[in-house]
């Protein structure tokens, strides 16, 4: 026997139905925000991620050399591919580009609750728009998806932060431009590390300042209201004042979108991916338990870095299916899908051809129809019909067939009625609509 690889999941029909429920909501809500669906390959050149995603993801890649000697990787995320794709079509695409994708991704992480090595993401990105209205639109889409699943601000929180604000604060702390990316990385990881480890990382990029910076950064991470952040930004000169206005604008717009109650200003979010340049956010269960449900932000320079000449601002986010399913399950919000057939045909073996012809007609009329594939008595067929969960059994007995008729039996109420075989679709349609035999 071969087992599935660690961190990979199988989806038997009930799990697949649950997964499809997530996908259906993603698609429906993305369309209401006028995002269009696109798709891309799962296998990409390794360098795409080594250069663009940052160290953390590069360490988690599934990669190998193909038979042509190319170094390739299974996609751990979608953003670099999207950036490349848009850059290649930049001149012909109407702006802003509002695209979404639902697809499988692969990261060699330690499998644990909410984290696998293969998982699905819903990605939504808005490209070609630099202003906060684009960030607001994306955050509103994220919140709207949560709300459609039945998750409100009691269940979910979107923690909103800003890399520009962090850069201004780090500059004020005298941290050199070269040391900033590594310092931001240490801040990002500090949530999951012991203080000594963070101090050590800070020390290595900012010699002799590890402990002092750690304390100052802790204090900044503790700024958790718009007022406090704006006040501190106004101490950072003209750029700080300008950024304070962006913060205020974004929060005002989120209020207009009606999703402000789900938002929590929280500078402890920095985001691990290297390409983010502006407002960033992660969604979590309001209890604070579990890994992130979603994450995203602005990445204004990635497209230029990938294409060399095409300078398009961009922002987006991704929701993962694993943590979201766990969250819906623990809040009792995963509907139980019934994937039963509509109709079960019961017939004498001598009438098999007639049965198959009839099932063909019923299927063409849109009814899910099934019947026993091997010869069996009426008793066994009725038992199977019951087990199948079908709503109606259609019986082609000797008596009925002689008169070109069939018997339709409602398997819930037990009521039954005869009708002409030629008018069986109309009969079921009528019955279906009325919820019982018309008298
Ligand atoms: P990310 O934060 O790396 O962002 O991933 C987004 C979401 O994908 C996470 O919040 C989580 O729900 C899910 N996820 C990530 N890794 C795993 C895993 N190993 N197992 C299960 N779920 C996982 C990005 O990927 C960015 N590319 C998002 C983005 C789109 N930014 C701009 N546009």
Coordinates of C-alpha atoms and ligand atoms in Angstrom, one line a residue:
X1 CA 0.0 0.0 0.0
X2 CA 1.2 3.5 -0.8
X3 CA 0.1 6.3 1.6
X4 CA -0.4 9.9 0.5
X5 CA 2.7 12.0 0.9
X6 CA 2.9 14.0 4.2
X7 CA 1.0 17.2 3.9
X8 CA -1.0 16.1 0.8
X9 CA -4.7 15.5 1.0
X10 CA -7.2 13.3 -0.8
X11 CA -10.7 14.7 -1.4
X12 CA -13.4 12.0 -1.4
X13 CA -16.8 13.3 -2.6
X14 CA -17.9 14.8 0.7
X15 CA -14.6 16.7 1.2
X16 CA -14.7 17.7 -2.4
X17 CA -18.2 19.1 -2.0
X18 CA -17.0 21.1 1.0
X19 CA -14.0 22.4 -1.0
X20 CA -16.3 23.3 -3.9
X21 CA -18.5 25.2 -1.6
X22 CA -15.5 27.5 -0.7
X23 CA -14.7 27.8 -4.4
X24 CA -18.3 28.7 -5.3
X25 CA -18.3 31.5 -2.8
X26 CA -14.9 32.8 -3.9
X27 CA -16.1 32.9 -7.5
X28 CA -19.4 34.5 -6.8
X29 CA -18.1 37.3 -4.6
X30 CA -15.1 38.0 -6.8
X31 CA -17.6 38.5 -9.7
X32 CA -19.7 40.9 -7.7
X33 CA -16.6 43.0 -7.3
X34 CA -16.0 42.7 -11.1
X35 CA -12.9 40.5 -10.9
X36 CA -12.2 38.2 -13.8
X37 CA -10.9 34.6 -13.5
X38 CA -7.5 33.6 -15.0
X39 CA -5.2 30.6 -14.8
X40 CA -1.5 29.9 -15.0
X41 CA 0.9 26.9 -14.9
X42 CA 1.7 25.1 -11.6
X43 CA 5.3 24.4 -12.7
X44 CA 7.6 27.4 -13.1
X45 CA 11.3 28.2 -13.5
X46 CA 12.9 27.9 -10.1
X47 CA 14.5 31.4 -10.4
X48 CA 11.1 33.1 -10.4
X49 CA 10.7 32.3 -6.7
X50 CA 14.3 32.4 -5.6
X51 CA 14.5 36.0 -6.8
X52 CA 11.0 37.3 -6.1
X53 CA 9.4 35.5 -3.1
X54 CA 12.0 36.0 -0.4
X55 CA 14.0 33.6 1.7
X56 CA 11.2 32.0 3.7
X57 CA 9.4 30.7 0.6
X58 CA 12.6 29.8 -1.2
X59 CA 13.4 27.4 1.6
X60 CA 10.1 25.7 1.2
X61 CA 10.1 25.0 -2.5
X62 CA 9.4 21.7 -4.1
X63 CA 11.9 21.8 -6.9
X64 CA 13.8 19.5 -9.3
X65 CA 15.5 19.4 -12.6
X66 CA 13.3 18.4 -15.5
X67 CA 14.5 16.0 -18.3
X68 CA 15.6 19.0 -20.3
X69 CA 18.0 20.1 -17.5
X70 CA 15.7 23.1 -16.5
X71 CA 15.5 23.9 -12.8
X72 CA 11.8 24.1 -12.1
X73 CA 9.6 24.5 -9.0
X74 CA 6.0 23.7 -8.2
X75 CA 4.4 27.1 -7.5
X76 CA 4.4 28.0 -3.7
X77 CA 2.3 31.2 -4.5
X78 CA 0.9 33.0 -7.5
X79 CA 2.1 36.6 -7.2
X80 CA 5.3 36.3 -9.2
X81 CA 3.6 34.4 -12.0
X82 CA 0.8 37.0 -12.2
X83 CA 3.3 39.8 -12.2
X84 CA 5.2 38.2 -15.1
X85 CA 1.9 37.5 -17.0
X86 CA 0.6 41.1 -16.6
X87 CA 4.0 42.6 -17.5
X88 CA 4.1 40.7 -20.8
X89 CA 0.6 42.0 -21.7
X90 CA 0.9 45.4 -20.0
X91 CA 0.3 47.5 -23.1
X92 CA -2.8 45.7 -24.3
X93 CA -4.6 45.2 -21.0
X94 CA -7.2 47.7 -20.0
X95 CA -6.4 49.1 -16.5
X96 CA -7.0 48.5 -13.8
X97 CA -6.5 44.8 -14.1
X98 CA -8.8 43.0 -11.6
X99 CA -8.1 39.3 -11.7
X100 CA -8.7 36.3 -9.5
X101 CA -7.6 32.7 -9.5
X102 CA -8.4 29.5 -7.5
X103 CA -5.6 27.0 -7.6
X104 CA -3.3 24.5 -5.9
X105 CA 0.0 25.6 -4.3
X106 CA 2.9 23.7 -2.8
X107 CA 5.2 24.5 0.1
X108 CA 7.5 22.1 1.9
X109 CA 6.3 23.1 5.4
X110 CA 6.0 21.0 8.5
X111 CA 2.5 19.6 8.2
X112 CA 0.3 20.8 11.1
X113 CA -3.2 22.1 11.7
X114 CA -4.0 24.6 9.0
X115 CA -0.7 24.0 7.2
X116 CA -0.1 21.4 4.5
X117 CA 2.4 20.9 1.7
X118 CA -0.3 21.2 -0.9
X119 CA -3.2 23.7 -0.3
X120 CA -5.5 25.8 -2.4
X121 CA -5.5 29.6 -2.5
X122 CA -8.0 32.1 -3.8
X123 CA -5.9 35.0 -5.1
X124 CA -7.3 38.4 -6.0
X125 CA -5.1 41.2 -7.4
X126 CA -5.7 44.7 -8.6
X127 CA -3.0 46.0 -10.9
X128 CA -2.4 49.5 -12.4
X129 CA -3.9 51.6 -9.5
X130 CA -1.7 53.3 -7.0
X131 CA -4.2 54.9 -4.7
X132 CA -5.7 53.6 -1.5
X133 CA -9.0 53.0 -3.2
X134 CA -7.5 49.8 -4.7
X135 CA -6.3 48.6 -1.3
X136 CA -9.8 49.3 0.1
X137 CA -11.5 47.5 -2.7
X138 CA -9.3 44.4 -2.1
X139 CA -9.8 44.4 1.7
X140 CA -13.6 44.9 1.1
X141 CA -13.6 41.9 -1.2
X142 CA -11.8 39.8 1.5
X143 CA -14.3 40.9 4.2
X144 CA -17.2 40.3 1.9
X145 CA -16.1 36.7 1.3
X146 CA -15.9 36.1 5.1
X147 CA -19.3 37.6 5.5
X148 CA -20.8 35.4 2.8
X149 CA -19.6 32.4 4.7
X150 CA -21.3 33.7 7.7
X151 CA -18.2 35.0 9.5
X152 CA -18.5 38.4 11.1
X153 CA -16.3 40.6 13.2
X154 CA -16.9 38.3 16.2
X155 CA -15.3 35.5 14.3
X156 CA -12.6 37.1 12.1
X157 CA -10.3 40.0 12.3
X158 CA -8.2 41.6 9.5
X159 CA -5.0 43.0 11.0
X160 CA -3.9 46.0 9.0
X161 CA -0.4 47.4 8.9
X162 CA 1.9 49.3 6.6
X163 CA 5.4 48.8 5.4
X164 CA 5.9 52.5 4.5
X165 CA 5.1 53.4 8.1
X166 CA 7.6 50.8 9.3
X167 CA 10.3 52.2 6.9
X168 CA 9.7 55.7 8.2
X169 CA 9.8 54.6 11.8
X170 CA 13.0 52.5 11.2
X171 CA 14.6 55.5 9.4
X172 CA 13.8 57.6 12.5
X173 CA 15.5 55.0 14.6
X174 CA 18.6 55.5 12.5
X175 CA 18.5 52.1 10.8
X176 CA 20.3 52.3 7.4
X177 CA 18.5 51.7 4.2
X178 CA 20.6 48.5 3.6
X179 CA 19.7 47.1 7.0
X180 CA 16.0 47.7 6.6
X181 CA 14.9 44.6 4.7
X182 CA 16.6 42.3 7.2
X183 CA 15.3 44.3 10.1
X184 CA 11.7 44.0 8.7
X185 CA 12.3 40.3 8.3
X186 CA 13.3 40.0 12.0
X187 CA 10.2 42.0 13.0
X188 CA 8.0 39.7 10.9
X189 CA 9.5 36.6 12.5
X190 CA 9.5 38.0 16.0
X191 CA 5.8 36.9 16.4
X192 CA 6.9 33.3 16.2
X193 CA 10.3 33.5 18.0
X194 CA 11.7 33.9 21.4
X195 CA 12.9 37.5 22.2
X196 CA 16.5 36.4 22.3
X197 CA 16.4 35.1 18.8
X198 CA 14.9 38.4 17.5
X199 CA 17.6 40.4 19.4
X200 CA 20.2 38.2 17.8
X201 CA 18.8 38.9 14.3
X202 CA 18.6 42.6 15.0
X203 CA 22.1 42.6 16.3
X204 CA 23.5 40.9 13.2
X205 CA 22.2 43.7 10.9
X206 CA 22.5 46.5 13.4
X207 CA 25.7 45.9 15.4
X208 CA 25.6 46.8 19.1
X209 CA 21.9 47.9 18.9
X210 CA 20.1 44.5 19.1
X211 CA 18.6 44.9 22.6
X212 CA 17.8 48.7 22.3
X213 CA 16.1 48.2 18.9
X214 CA 14.2 45.2 20.2
X215 CA 12.6 47.4 22.9
X216 CA 11.9 50.3 20.6
X217 CA 10.3 47.9 18.0
X218 CA 8.2 46.3 20.7
X219 CA 6.9 49.7 21.6
X220 CA 6.0 50.5 17.9
X221 CA 4.4 47.0 17.5
X222 CA 2.2 48.0 20.4
X223 CA 0.7 51.1 18.6
X224 CA -2.6 49.7 17.8
X225 CA -4.9 52.6 17.1
X226 CA -5.1 54.9 14.1
X227 CA -4.6 58.0 16.3
X228 CA -1.4 56.7 17.8
X229 CA 0.1 55.8 14.4
X230 CA -0.9 59.1 12.9
X231 CA 0.6 61.0 15.8
X232 CA 3.8 59.1 15.5
X233 CA 3.9 59.6 11.7
X234 CA 3.5 63.3 12.1
X235 CA 6.8 63.3 13.9
X236 CA 8.5 61.8 10.8
X237 CA 8.4 64.9 8.6
X238 CA 6.6 65.6 5.3
X239 CA 6.6 61.9 4.2
X240 CA 5.1 61.0 7.6
X241 CA 2.3 63.5 7.3
X242 CA 1.5 62.3 3.8
X243 CA 1.4 58.7 5.0
X244 CA -0.9 59.7 7.9
X245 CA -3.3 61.0 5.3
X246 CA -3.2 57.7 3.4
X247 CA -4.0 55.8 6.6
X248 CA -6.9 58.1 7.3
X249 CA -8.1 57.8 3.7
X250 CA -7.9 54.0 3.8
X251 CA -9.8 53.7 7.0
X252 CA -12.5 56.2 5.8
X253 CA -12.9 54.2 2.7
X254 CA -13.1 50.9 4.5
X255 CA -15.9 52.4 6.6
X256 CA -17.7 53.3 3.4
X257 CA -17.4 49.7 2.3
X258 CA -19.0 48.7 5.5
X259 CA -16.1 46.4 6.5
X260 CA -14.4 48.7 9.1
X261 CA -15.7 46.6 12.1
X262 CA -13.6 43.7 10.9
X263 CA -10.4 45.7 10.7
X264 CA -7.9 46.1 13.5
X265 CA -4.9 48.5 13.0
X266 CA -1.9 46.4 14.1
X267 CA 1.7 47.2 13.3
X268 CA 2.9 43.8 14.4
X269 CA 2.0 42.5 10.9
X270 CA 4.9 43.0 8.5
X271 CA 4.4 40.0 6.1
X272 CA 7.2 37.6 5.3
X273 CA 7.2 37.9 1.5
X274 CA 9.9 40.2 0.2
X275 CA 8.0 42.2 -2.4
X276 CA 5.5 44.1 -0.3
X277 CA 5.8 47.9 -0.4
X278 CA 2.8 49.5 1.3
X279 CA -0.3 48.6 3.3
X280 CA -0.3 44.9 4.3
X281 CA -2.8 42.7 6.2
X282 CA -3.5 39.3 7.5
X283 CA -6.8 37.8 8.6
X284 CA -7.1 35.6 11.7
X285 CA -9.8 34.0 13.8
X286 CA -10.9 36.6 16.3
X287 CA -10.0 34.2 19.1
X288 CA -6.3 34.7 18.0
X289 CA -6.0 31.0 17.6
X290 CA -4.6 29.3 14.5
X291 CA -2.5 30.4 11.6
X292 CA -3.5 33.1 9.2
X293 CA -6.7 32.7 7.1
X294 CA -5.5 35.1 4.5
X295 CA -2.7 37.6 3.7
X296 CA -1.9 40.3 1.3
X297 CA -0.8 43.8 0.5
X298 CA 0.6 46.2 -2.0
X299 CA 3.6 45.3 -4.1
X300 CA 4.3 48.2 -6.3
X301 CA 7.8 47.3 -7.6
X302 CA 7.5 43.6 -8.4
X303 CA 6.2 44.0 -12.0
X304 CA 9.1 46.4 -12.8
X305 CA 11.6 44.0 -11.2
X306 CA 10.3 41.1 -13.3
X307 CA 10.0 42.9 -16.6
X308 CA 12.7 45.6 -16.4
X309 CA 10.6 48.3 -18.0
X310 CA 7.0 48.0 -17.2
X311 CA 6.2 49.9 -14.0
X312 CA 2.8 49.0 -12.8
X313 CA 1.6 49.4 -9.2
X314 CA -0.2 46.4 -7.8
X315 CA -1.9 45.0 -4.7
X316 CA -3.6 41.7 -3.8
X317 CA -4.2 39.0 -1.3
X318 CA -4.7 35.2 -1.0
X319 CA -7.0 33.2 1.2
X320 CA -6.0 29.6 1.9
X321 CA -8.6 26.8 2.0
X322 CA -7.2 24.9 5.0
X323 CA -7.4 27.4 7.8
X324 CA -10.7 28.8 6.3
X325 CA -12.3 25.3 6.4
X326 CA -11.1 24.8 10.0
X327 CA -12.6 28.2 10.9
X328 CA -15.9 27.4 9.2
X329 CA -16.1 24.0 10.8
X330 CA -15.4 25.3 14.3
X331 CA -18.1 27.9 13.8
X332 CA -20.5 25.3 12.5
X333 CA -20.7 27.1 9.1
X334 CA -19.9 24.3 6.7
X335 CA -23.2 23.2 5.1
X336 CA -23.7 19.5 4.8
X337 CA -23.9 18.9 1.1
X338 CA -26.2 16.2 -0.3
X339 CA -24.8 14.8 -3.5
X340 CA -27.5 12.2 -3.9
X341 CA -29.0 11.4 -7.3
X342 CA -32.5 12.7 -8.2
X343 CA -34.0 9.6 -9.8
X344 CA -33.4 5.9 -9.5
X345 CA -34.8 3.6 -12.2
X346 CA -36.1 0.2 -11.2
X347 CA -36.9 -2.2 -14.0
X348 CA -37.2 -5.9 -15.1
X349 CA -34.1 -7.2 -16.7
X350 CA -36.1 -7.6 -19.9
X351 CA -36.7 -3.9 -19.9
X352 CA -33.1 -2.8 -19.5
X353 CA -32.9 -1.1 -23.0
X354 CA -36.0 0.8 -22.3
X355 CA -34.7 1.8 -18.8
X356 CA -31.4 3.0 -20.3
X357 CA -33.2 5.0 -23.1
X358 CA -35.4 6.6 -20.4
X359 CA -32.5 7.4 -18.2
X360 CA -30.8 9.1 -21.2
X361 CA -33.9 11.3 -21.7
X362 CA -34.1 12.2 -18.0
X363 CA -30.4 13.0 -17.9
X364 CA -30.8 15.2 -21.0
X365 CA -33.6 17.0 -19.2
X366 CA -31.1 17.8 -16.4
X367 CA -32.0 15.1 -13.8
X368 CA -29.3 13.1 -12.2
X369 CA -30.4 9.6 -12.9
X370 CA -29.0 6.2 -11.9
X371 CA -30.0 2.5 -12.1
X372 CA -28.5 -0.9 -11.2
X373 CA -25.7 -1.9 -13.6
X374 CA -26.3 -5.6 -13.0
X375 CA -29.3 -7.7 -13.2
X376 CA -31.1 -7.9 -9.8
X377 CA -34.6 -8.4 -8.5
X378 CA -37.1 -5.6 -7.7
X379 CA -36.5 -5.9 -3.9
X380 CA -32.7 -5.4 -4.2
X381 CA -33.2 -2.5 -6.7
X382 CA -35.7 -0.8 -4.2
X383 CA -33.2 -1.2 -1.4
X384 CA -30.4 0.4 -3.5
X385 CA -32.8 3.2 -4.5
X386 CA -33.4 3.9 -0.8
X387 CA -29.7 3.8 -0.1
X388 CA -28.9 6.1 -3.0
X389 CA -30.8 9.0 -1.4
X390 CA -32.8 9.5 -4.6
X391 CA -35.9 11.6 -4.3
X392 CA -38.0 9.5 -6.8
X393 CA -37.9 5.9 -8.0
X394 CA -39.2 5.3 -11.5
X395 CA -40.5 1.8 -11.9
X396 CA -40.9 0.0 -15.2
X397 CA -42.9 -3.0 -14.2
X398 CA -44.3 -5.6 -16.5
X399 CA -47.8 -4.2 -16.1
X400 CA -46.8 -0.6 -16.7
X401 CA -44.7 -1.3 -19.7
X402 CA -47.5 -3.2 -21.4
X403 CA -49.5 0.0 -21.2
X404 CA -46.5 2.3 -22.2
X405 CA -46.6 3.6 -18.6
X406 CA -44.2 4.0 -15.7
X407 CA -44.8 4.3 -12.0
X408 CA -43.2 7.3 -10.2
X409 CA -42.7 6.8 -6.5
X410 CA -41.8 9.6 -4.0
X411 CA -39.3 7.9 -1.8
X412 CA -39.8 10.3 1.0
X413 CA -43.6 10.1 1.3
X414 CA -44.1 6.7 -0.3
X415 CA -46.8 8.1 -2.6
X416 CA -46.8 6.9 -6.1
X417 CA -48.6 7.6 -9.4
X418 CA -48.6 6.1 -12.9
X419 CA -48.0 8.2 -16.0
X420 CA -47.2 7.7 -19.7
X421 CA -43.5 7.0 -20.4
X422 CA -43.6 9.8 -23.0
X423 CA -44.7 12.4 -20.5
X424 CA -42.5 11.3 -17.6
X425 CA -40.2 14.4 -17.8
X426 CA -43.3 16.7 -17.6
X427 CA -44.7 14.7 -14.7
X428 CA -41.5 14.9 -12.7
X429 CA -41.1 18.6 -13.5
X430 CA -44.6 19.2 -12.2
X431 CA -44.1 16.9 -9.2
X432 CA -40.8 18.5 -8.4
X433 CA -42.2 22.0 -8.5
X434 CA -45.3 21.1 -6.4
X435 CA -43.4 18.9 -4.0
X436 CA -45.9 16.0 -4.4
X437 CA -48.3 14.3 -6.6
X438 CA -50.9 16.7 -8.1
X439 CA -54.4 15.5 -7.4
Ligands
LIG1 P1 0.8 34.0 2.1 O1 0.5 34.8 3.3 O2 2.1 33.4 2.0 O3 0.6 35.1 0.9 O4 -0.4 33.0 1.9 C1 -1.7 33.4 1.9 C2 -2.6 32.3 2.6 O5 -2.3 31.0 2.0 C3 -2.2 32.1 4.1 O6 -2.8 33.1 4.9 C4 -2.8 30.7 4.3 O7 -4.1 30.8 4.5 C5 -2.5 30.0 3.0 N1 -1.2 29.2 3.1 C6 0.0 29.6 2.9 N2 0.9 28.6 3.1 C7 0.1 27.5 3.5 C8 0.4 26.1 3.8 N3 1.6 25.6 3.8 N4 -0.7 25.3 4.1 C9 -2.0 25.8 4.0 N5 -2.3 27.1 3.7 C10 -1.2 27.9 3.5 C11 0.8 34.8 -0.4 O8 0.9 33.7 -0.9 C12 0.7 36.0 -1.3 N6 1.2 35.6 -2.7 C13 -0.7 36.6 -1.4 C14 -0.8 37.7 -2.3 C15 -1.5 37.8 -3.4 N7 -0.2 38.9 -2.2 C16 -0.5 39.7 -3.2 N8 -1.3 39.0 -4.0

